Coordinates of C-alpha atoms in Angstrom, one line a residue:
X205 CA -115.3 5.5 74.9
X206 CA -114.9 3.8 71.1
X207 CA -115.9 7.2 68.6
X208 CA -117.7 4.3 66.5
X209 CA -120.8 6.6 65.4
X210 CA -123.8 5.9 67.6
X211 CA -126.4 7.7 65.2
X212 CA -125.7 5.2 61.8
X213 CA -127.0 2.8 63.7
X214 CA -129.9 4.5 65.2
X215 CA -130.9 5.1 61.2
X216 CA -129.8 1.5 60.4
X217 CA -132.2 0.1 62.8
X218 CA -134.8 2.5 61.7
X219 CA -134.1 1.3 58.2
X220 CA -134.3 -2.1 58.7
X221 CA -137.0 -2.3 61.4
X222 CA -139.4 -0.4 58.7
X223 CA -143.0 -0.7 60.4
X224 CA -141.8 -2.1 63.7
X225 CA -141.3 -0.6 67.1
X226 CA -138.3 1.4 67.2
X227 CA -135.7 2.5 69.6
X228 CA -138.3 5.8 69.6
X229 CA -140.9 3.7 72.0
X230 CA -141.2 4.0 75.5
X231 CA -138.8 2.3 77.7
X232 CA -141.1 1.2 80.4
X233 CA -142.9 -2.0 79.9
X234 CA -146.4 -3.1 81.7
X235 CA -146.7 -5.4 84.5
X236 CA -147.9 -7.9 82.0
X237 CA -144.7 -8.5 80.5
X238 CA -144.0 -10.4 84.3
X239 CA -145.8 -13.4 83.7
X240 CA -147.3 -15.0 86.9
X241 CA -147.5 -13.4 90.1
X242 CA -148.1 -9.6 88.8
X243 CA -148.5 -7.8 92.3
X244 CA -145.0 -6.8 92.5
X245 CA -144.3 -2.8 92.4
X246 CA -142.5 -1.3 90.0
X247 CA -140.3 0.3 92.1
X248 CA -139.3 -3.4 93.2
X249 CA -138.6 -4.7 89.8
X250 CA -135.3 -5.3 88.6
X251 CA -135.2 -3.2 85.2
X252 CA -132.8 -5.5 82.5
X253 CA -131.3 -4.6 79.1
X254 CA -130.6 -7.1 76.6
X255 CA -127.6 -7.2 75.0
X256 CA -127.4 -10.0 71.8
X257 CA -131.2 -11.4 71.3
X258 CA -130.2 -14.6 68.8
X259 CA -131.7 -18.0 69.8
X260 CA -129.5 -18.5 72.8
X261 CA -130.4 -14.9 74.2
X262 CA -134.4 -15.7 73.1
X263 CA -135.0 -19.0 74.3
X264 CA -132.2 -19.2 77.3
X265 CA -132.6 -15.7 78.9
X266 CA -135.2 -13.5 77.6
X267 CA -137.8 -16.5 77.8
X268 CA -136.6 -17.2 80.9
X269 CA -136.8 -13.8 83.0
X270 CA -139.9 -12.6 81.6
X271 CA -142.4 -14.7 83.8
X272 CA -139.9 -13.8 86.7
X273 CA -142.3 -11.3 89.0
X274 CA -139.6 -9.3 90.2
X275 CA -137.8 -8.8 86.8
X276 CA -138.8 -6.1 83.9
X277 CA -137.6 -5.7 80.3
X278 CA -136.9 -1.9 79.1
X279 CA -134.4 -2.5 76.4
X280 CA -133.2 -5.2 73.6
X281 CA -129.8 -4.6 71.6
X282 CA -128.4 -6.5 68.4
X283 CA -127.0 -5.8 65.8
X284 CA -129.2 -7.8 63.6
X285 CA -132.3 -6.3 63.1
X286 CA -134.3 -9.4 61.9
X287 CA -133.8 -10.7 65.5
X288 CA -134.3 -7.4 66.9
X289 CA -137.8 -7.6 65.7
X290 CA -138.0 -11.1 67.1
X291 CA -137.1 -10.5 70.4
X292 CA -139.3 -7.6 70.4
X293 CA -142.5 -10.1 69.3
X294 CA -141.5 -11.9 72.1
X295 CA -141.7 -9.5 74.4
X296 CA -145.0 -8.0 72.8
X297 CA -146.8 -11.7 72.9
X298 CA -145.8 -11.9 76.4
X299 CA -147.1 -8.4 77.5
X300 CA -150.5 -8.9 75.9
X301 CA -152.8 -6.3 74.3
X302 CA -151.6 -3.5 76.7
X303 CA -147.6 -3.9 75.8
X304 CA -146.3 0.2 74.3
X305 CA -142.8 -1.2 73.4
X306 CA -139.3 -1.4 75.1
X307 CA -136.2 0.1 74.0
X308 CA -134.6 -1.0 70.5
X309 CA -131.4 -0.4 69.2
X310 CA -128.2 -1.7 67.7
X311 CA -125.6 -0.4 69.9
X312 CA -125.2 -1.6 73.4
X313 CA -123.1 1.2 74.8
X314 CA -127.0 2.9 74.9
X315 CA -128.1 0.3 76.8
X316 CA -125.5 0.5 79.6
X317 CA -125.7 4.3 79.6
X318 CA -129.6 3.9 80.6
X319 CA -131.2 5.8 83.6
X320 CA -133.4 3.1 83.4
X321 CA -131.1 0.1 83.2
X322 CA -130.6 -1.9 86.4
X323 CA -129.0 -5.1 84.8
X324 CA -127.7 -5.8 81.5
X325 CA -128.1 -9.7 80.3
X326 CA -124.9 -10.3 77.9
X327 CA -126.0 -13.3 75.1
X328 CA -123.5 -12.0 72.6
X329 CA -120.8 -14.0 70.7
X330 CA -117.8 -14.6 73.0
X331 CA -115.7 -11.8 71.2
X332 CA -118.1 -9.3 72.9
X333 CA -118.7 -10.6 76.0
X334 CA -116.0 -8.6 78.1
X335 CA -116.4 -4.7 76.3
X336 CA -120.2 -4.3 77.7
X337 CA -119.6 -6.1 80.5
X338 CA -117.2 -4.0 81.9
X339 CA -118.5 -0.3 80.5
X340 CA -122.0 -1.7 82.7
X341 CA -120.3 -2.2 85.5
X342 CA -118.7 1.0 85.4
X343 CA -122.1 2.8 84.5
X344 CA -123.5 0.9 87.7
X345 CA -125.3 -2.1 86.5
X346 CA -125.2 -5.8 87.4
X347 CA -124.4 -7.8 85.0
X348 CA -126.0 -11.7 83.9
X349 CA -123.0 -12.5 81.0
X350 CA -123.3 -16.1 78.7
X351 CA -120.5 -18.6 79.2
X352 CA -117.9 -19.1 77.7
X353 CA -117.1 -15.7 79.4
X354 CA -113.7 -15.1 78.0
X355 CA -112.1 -15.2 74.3
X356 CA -108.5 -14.7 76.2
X357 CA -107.3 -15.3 80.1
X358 CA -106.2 -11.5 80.1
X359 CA -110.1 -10.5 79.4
X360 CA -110.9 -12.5 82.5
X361 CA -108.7 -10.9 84.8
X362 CA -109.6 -7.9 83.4
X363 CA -113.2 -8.8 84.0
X364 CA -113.0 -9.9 87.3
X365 CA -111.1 -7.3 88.5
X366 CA -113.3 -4.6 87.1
X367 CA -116.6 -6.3 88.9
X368 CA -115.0 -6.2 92.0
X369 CA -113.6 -2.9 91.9
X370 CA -117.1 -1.7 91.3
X371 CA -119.0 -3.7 93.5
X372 CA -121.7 -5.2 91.0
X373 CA -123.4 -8.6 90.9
X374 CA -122.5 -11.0 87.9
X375 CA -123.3 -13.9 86.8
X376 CA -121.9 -16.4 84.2
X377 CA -124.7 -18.0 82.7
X378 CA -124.7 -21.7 83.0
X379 CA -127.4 -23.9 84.3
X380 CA -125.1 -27.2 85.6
X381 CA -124.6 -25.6 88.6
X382 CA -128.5 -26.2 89.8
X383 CA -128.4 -29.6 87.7
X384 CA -129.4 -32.0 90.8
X385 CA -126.6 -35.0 89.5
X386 CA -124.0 -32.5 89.1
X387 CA -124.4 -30.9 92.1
X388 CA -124.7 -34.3 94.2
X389 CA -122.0 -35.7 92.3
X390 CA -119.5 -32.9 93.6
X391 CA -121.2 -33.0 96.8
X392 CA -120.2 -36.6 97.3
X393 CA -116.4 -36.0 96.0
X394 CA -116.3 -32.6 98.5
X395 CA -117.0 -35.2 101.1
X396 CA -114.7 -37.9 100.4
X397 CA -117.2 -40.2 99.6
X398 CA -114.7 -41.9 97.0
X399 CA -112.1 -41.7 99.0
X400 CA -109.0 -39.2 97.7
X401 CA -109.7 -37.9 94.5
X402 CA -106.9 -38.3 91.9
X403 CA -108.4 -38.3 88.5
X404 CA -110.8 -36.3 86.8
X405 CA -112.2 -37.6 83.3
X406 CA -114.1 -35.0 81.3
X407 CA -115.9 -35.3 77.6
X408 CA -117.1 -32.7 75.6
X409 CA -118.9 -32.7 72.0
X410 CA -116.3 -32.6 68.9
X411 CA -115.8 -29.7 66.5
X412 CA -116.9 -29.1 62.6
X413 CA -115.3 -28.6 59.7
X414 CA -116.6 -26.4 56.4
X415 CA -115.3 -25.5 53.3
X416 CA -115.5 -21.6 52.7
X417 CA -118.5 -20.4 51.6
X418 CA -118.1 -17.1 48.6
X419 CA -117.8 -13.7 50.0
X420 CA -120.2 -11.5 49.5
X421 CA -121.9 -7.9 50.7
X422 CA -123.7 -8.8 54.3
X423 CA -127.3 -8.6 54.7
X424 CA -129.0 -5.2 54.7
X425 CA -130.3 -6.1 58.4
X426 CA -127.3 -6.7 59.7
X427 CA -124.2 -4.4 60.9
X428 CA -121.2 -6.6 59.7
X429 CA -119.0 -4.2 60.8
X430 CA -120.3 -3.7 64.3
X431 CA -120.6 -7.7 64.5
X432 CA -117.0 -7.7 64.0
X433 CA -116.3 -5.1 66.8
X434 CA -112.7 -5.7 68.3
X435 CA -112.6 -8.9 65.6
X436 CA -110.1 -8.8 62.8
X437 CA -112.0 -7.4 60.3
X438 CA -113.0 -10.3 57.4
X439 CA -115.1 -10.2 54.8
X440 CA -118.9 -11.3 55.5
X441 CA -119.5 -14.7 53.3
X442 CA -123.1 -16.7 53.8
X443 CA -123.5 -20.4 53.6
X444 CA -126.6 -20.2 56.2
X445 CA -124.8 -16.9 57.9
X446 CA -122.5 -19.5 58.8
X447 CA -119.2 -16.5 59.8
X448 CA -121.5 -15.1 62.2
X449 CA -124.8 -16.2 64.5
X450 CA -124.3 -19.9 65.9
X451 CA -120.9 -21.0 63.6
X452 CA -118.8 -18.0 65.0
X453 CA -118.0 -20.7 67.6
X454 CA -116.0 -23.1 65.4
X455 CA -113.9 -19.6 64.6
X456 CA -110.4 -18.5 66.9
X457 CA -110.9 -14.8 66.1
X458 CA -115.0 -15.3 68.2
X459 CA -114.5 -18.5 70.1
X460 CA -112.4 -21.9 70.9
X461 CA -114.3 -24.6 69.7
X462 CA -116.2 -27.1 71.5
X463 CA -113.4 -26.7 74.1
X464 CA -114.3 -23.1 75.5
X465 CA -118.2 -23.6 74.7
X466 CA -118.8 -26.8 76.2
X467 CA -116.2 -26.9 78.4
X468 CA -117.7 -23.7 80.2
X469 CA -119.7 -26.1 81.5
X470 CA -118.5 -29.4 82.0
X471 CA -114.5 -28.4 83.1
X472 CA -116.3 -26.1 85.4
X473 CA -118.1 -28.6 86.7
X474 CA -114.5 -30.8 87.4
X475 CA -113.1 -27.9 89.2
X476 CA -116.2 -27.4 91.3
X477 CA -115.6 -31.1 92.4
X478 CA -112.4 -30.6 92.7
X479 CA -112.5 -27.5 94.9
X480 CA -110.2 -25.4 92.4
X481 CA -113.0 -23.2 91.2
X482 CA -111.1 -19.8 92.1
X483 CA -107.4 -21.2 91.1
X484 CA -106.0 -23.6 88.5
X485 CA -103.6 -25.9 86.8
X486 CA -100.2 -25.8 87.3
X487 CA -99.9 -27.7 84.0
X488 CA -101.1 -28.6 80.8
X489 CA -100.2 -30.8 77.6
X490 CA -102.7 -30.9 75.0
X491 CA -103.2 -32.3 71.3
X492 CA -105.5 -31.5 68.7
X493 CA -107.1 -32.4 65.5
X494 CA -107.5 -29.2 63.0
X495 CA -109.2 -28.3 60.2
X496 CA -106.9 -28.2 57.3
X497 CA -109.1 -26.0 55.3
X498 CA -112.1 -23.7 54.9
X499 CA -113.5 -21.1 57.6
X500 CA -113.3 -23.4 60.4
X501 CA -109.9 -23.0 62.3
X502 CA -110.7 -24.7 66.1
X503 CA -110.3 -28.0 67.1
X504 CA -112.1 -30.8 65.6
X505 CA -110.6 -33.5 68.0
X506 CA -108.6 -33.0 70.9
X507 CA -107.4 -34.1 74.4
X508 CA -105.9 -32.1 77.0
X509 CA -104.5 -33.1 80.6
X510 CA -104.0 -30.5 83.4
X511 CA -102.4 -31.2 86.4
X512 CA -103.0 -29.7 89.9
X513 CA -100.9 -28.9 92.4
X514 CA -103.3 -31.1 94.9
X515 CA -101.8 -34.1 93.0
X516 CA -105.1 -34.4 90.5
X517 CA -104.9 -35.2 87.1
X518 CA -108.1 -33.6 84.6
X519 CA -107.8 -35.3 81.5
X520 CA -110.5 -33.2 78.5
X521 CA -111.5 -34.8 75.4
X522 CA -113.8 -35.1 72.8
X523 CA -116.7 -37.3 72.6
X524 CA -120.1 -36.9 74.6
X525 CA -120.4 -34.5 77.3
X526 CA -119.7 -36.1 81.1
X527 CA -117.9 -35.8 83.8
X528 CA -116.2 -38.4 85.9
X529 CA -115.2 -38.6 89.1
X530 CA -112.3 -41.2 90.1
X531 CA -111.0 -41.7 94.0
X532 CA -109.1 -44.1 95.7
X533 CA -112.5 -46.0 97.1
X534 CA -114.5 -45.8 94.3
X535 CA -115.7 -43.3 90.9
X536 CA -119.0 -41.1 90.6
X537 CA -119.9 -40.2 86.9
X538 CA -122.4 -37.9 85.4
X539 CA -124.4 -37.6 81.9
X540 CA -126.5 -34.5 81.2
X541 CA -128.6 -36.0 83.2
X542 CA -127.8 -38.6 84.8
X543 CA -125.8 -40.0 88.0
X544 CA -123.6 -43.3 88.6
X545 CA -121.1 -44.4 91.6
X546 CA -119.0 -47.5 91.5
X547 CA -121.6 -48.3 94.5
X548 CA -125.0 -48.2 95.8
X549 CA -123.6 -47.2 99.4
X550 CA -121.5 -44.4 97.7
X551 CA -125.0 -43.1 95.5
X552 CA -127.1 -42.8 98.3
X553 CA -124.6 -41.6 100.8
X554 CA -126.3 -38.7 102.8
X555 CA -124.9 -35.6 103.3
X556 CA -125.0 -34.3 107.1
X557 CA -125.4 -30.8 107.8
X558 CA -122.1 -30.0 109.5
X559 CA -120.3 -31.1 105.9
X560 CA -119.3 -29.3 102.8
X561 CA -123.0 -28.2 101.0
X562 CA -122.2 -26.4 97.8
X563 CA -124.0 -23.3 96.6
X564 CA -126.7 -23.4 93.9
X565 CA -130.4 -22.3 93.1
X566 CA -132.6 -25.1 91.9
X567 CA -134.5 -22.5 89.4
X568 CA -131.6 -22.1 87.9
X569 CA -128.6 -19.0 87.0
X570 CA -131.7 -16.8 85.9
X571 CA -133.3 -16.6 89.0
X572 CA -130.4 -17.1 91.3
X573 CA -129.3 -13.7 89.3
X574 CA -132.6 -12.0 90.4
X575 CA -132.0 -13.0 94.2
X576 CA -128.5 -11.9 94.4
X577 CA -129.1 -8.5 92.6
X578 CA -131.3 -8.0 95.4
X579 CA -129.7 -9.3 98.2
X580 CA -126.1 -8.5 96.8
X581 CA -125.2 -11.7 97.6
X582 CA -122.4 -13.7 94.9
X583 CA -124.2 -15.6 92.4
X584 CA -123.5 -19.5 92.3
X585 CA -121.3 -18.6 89.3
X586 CA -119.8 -15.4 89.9
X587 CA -117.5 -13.7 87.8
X588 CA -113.5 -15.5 89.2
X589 CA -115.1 -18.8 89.0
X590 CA -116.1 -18.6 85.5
X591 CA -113.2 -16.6 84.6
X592 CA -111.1 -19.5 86.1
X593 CA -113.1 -22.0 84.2
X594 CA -112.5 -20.9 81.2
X595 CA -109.2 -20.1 81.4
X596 CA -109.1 -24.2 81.3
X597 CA -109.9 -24.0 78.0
X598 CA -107.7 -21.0 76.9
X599 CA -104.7 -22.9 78.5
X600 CA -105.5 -26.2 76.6
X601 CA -105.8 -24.9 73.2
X602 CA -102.3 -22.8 73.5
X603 CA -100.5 -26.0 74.4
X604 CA -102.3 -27.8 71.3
X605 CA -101.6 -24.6 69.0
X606 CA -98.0 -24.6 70.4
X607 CA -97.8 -28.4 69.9
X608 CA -96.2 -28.9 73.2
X609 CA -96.5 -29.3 77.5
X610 CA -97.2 -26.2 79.2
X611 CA -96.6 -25.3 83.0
X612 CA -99.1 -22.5 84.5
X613 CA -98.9 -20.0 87.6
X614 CA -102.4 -19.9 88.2
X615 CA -101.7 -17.7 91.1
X616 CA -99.9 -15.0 88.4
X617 CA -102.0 -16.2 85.9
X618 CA -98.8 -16.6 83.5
X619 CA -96.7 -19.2 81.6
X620 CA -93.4 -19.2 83.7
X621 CA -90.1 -18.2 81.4
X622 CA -92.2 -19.1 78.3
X623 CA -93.0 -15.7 76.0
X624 CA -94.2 -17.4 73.3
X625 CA -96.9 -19.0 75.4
X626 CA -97.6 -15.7 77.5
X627 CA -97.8 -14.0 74.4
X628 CA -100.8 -16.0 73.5
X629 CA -102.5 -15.3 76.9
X630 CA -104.4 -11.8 75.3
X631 CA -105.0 -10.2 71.7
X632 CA -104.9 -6.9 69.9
X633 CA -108.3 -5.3 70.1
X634 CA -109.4 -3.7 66.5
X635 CA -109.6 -0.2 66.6
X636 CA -111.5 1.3 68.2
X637 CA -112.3 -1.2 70.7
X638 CA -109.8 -2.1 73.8
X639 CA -110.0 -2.7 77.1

């Protein structure tokens, strides 16, 4: 375990959370904070930490398990205190008059080490999704992780080999797979209803580009360091905390653009259709559109093509987020919400119950999470699949970084006879972090 000092951050939450619940509170929370249907047993309540509590991890997954029955929260972790506290409101408004406080701290490895702890719920930045996930799998705990799951294809492997090995539940969080149209649309394609599928057309939203904000000394409520983690280290600069919080995604040493946070969702929507959700591409040619200058270093524009060995063609770009699905009798296409086929027969085809019906939960990853944590059944989104989807997005901005066609063995998960590619498929961890 990393020698990073846990006890500076105990006093820098204490610091900075001056008048407000510290990690010194009880770790047990009331019935109350379960929202609707309250006569479930605490001994039959899934017990969750929170790891990152920042709008995604507020209104996405805290909001979202505590009116679940069967769920309780007993701890919240970030290293930002200001959103500390606000998760800890949160949880307080919820609970009512009878709420004695959770467990608060700024380090994570003291939420996975918790007695108490049955599941952690990862809604970090993408740099610091793998490093908890893994130490609570070993400690014993379940694990509900944000997509993009990955910032390289080794974390994946590493990932999903470490879940299996220790036999816990895990869940990439994304809701398309219970989205009705995207489920129907890949339903449809599963069954051949447009014929032999040969091409794949997804869109995601473009990138941004910044000029660099002025250094300067990080916020007093907020570990910069710790932020960092297994980062490069860089020097904190503020134009709206725009290094760190939501614009860490536009950043190569956090994220991969628009192309691993979007397409988390939408390219794993493709493969689902395509019924390569646990494999890949065995090729991949993509070109891009970079920033020149400023903080920003990911894609602003881009298009990648990956081609699979079934003879498919996925071609990625930027624009507005669909997927479209293209056979030899005819296309089904999907908004965010919305569902088209090249025909009314096609759009209200049914689909009988001796053909292919793909797995999902209607109320979404959240409580598909809870079910499978207590049945031990996989999630809809377990851990390969979203390891496998993201990997899409690793592979296509190598080839647009290398400025030329790629060919993949997604069975060894490696660029064959190309080192300067393979080098590229993982990255030096800063000490003390590694894997």
């Amino acid at each position: 375990m990393p020698k990073t000092p846990i006890c500076s951050r105990r006093r820098f939450l204490q610091n900075a959370l001056a008048g407000a619940a510290t990690a010194a509170l009880p770790a047990i929370v009331p019935s109350s904070v379960l929202g609707a249907g309250r006569s479930v047993p605490p001994s039959n309540r899934i017990a969750l930490g929170f790891i990152g509590t920042g709008s995604h991890g507020i209104h996405m997954n805290l909001k979202s398990f505590l009116p679940q029955s069967d769920a309780q929260v007993v701890a919240l972790c970030d290293v930002d205190a200001g959103r500390l506290k606000n998760a800890h409101d949160v949880v307080r408004k919820e609970c009512g008059p009878n709420f004695k406080g959770c467990f608060l701290t700024g380090d994570w490895r003291e939420v996975v080490t918790r007695d108490d702890v049955d599941a952690v719920v990862i809604s970090t930045p993408d740099h610091w999704h793998v490093l908890p996930a893994i130490a609570a799998a070993k400690a014993g705990k379940d694990v509900f992780c944000e997509k993009p799951l990955t910032l390289t294809v080794q974390e994946g492997r590493v990932l999903s080999d470490a879940i299996h090995r220790y036999g816990r539940v895990f869940q990439t969080a994304s809701e398309n797979r219970s989205k009705w149209n995207f489920l129907r649309a890949c339903e449809l394609v599963r069954n051949g209803r447009i014929g032999c599928l040969h091409t794949i057309r997804t869109e995601l939203p473009r990138g941004s580009r910044f000029a660099q904000p002025p250094h300067q000394a990080p916020p007093k409520d907020l570990d910069w360091d710790f932020w960092l983690g297994p980062a490069p280290w860089r020097p904190y600069c503020d134009f709206g905390r725009d290094r760190c919080h939501y614009q860490w995604r536009w950043i190569l040493d956090y994220s991969g653009g628009q192309l691993t946070d979007w397409g988390a969702h939408v390219n794993d929507v493709a493969q689902w259709g395509n019924d390569t959700e646990c494999t890949g591409p065995i090729g991949v040619e993509g070109h891009g559109v970079f920033p020149e200058e400023g903080l920003y270093d990911a894609a602003i524009e881009y298009e990648v093509a990956y081609e699979y060995a079934n003879g498919v063609t996925l071609v990625c770009k930027s624009g507005t987020p669909s997927v479209r699905f293209e056979g030899s009798e005819g296309w089904v296409s999907c908004g965010w919400d919305t569902l088209e086929a090249s025909s009314k027969e096609i759009l209200e085809s049914r689909i009988g119950p001796e053909e292919v019906h793909l797995r999902t939960c209607k109320e979404r990853e959240q409580r598909d999470f809870l079910n499978c944590v207590k049945t031990r059944r996989e999630p809809y989104y377990p851990v390969e699949v979203g390891h496998r989807s993201v990997t899409l997005s690793h592979l296509g901005n190598i080839s647009m970084l290398l400025g030329r066609k790629l060919r993949w063995d997604p069975d060894a998960e490696r660029f064959p006879d190309d080192p300067s590619a393979n080098r590229m498929l993982s990255r030096a961890m800063r000490p003390p972090w590694h894997l």
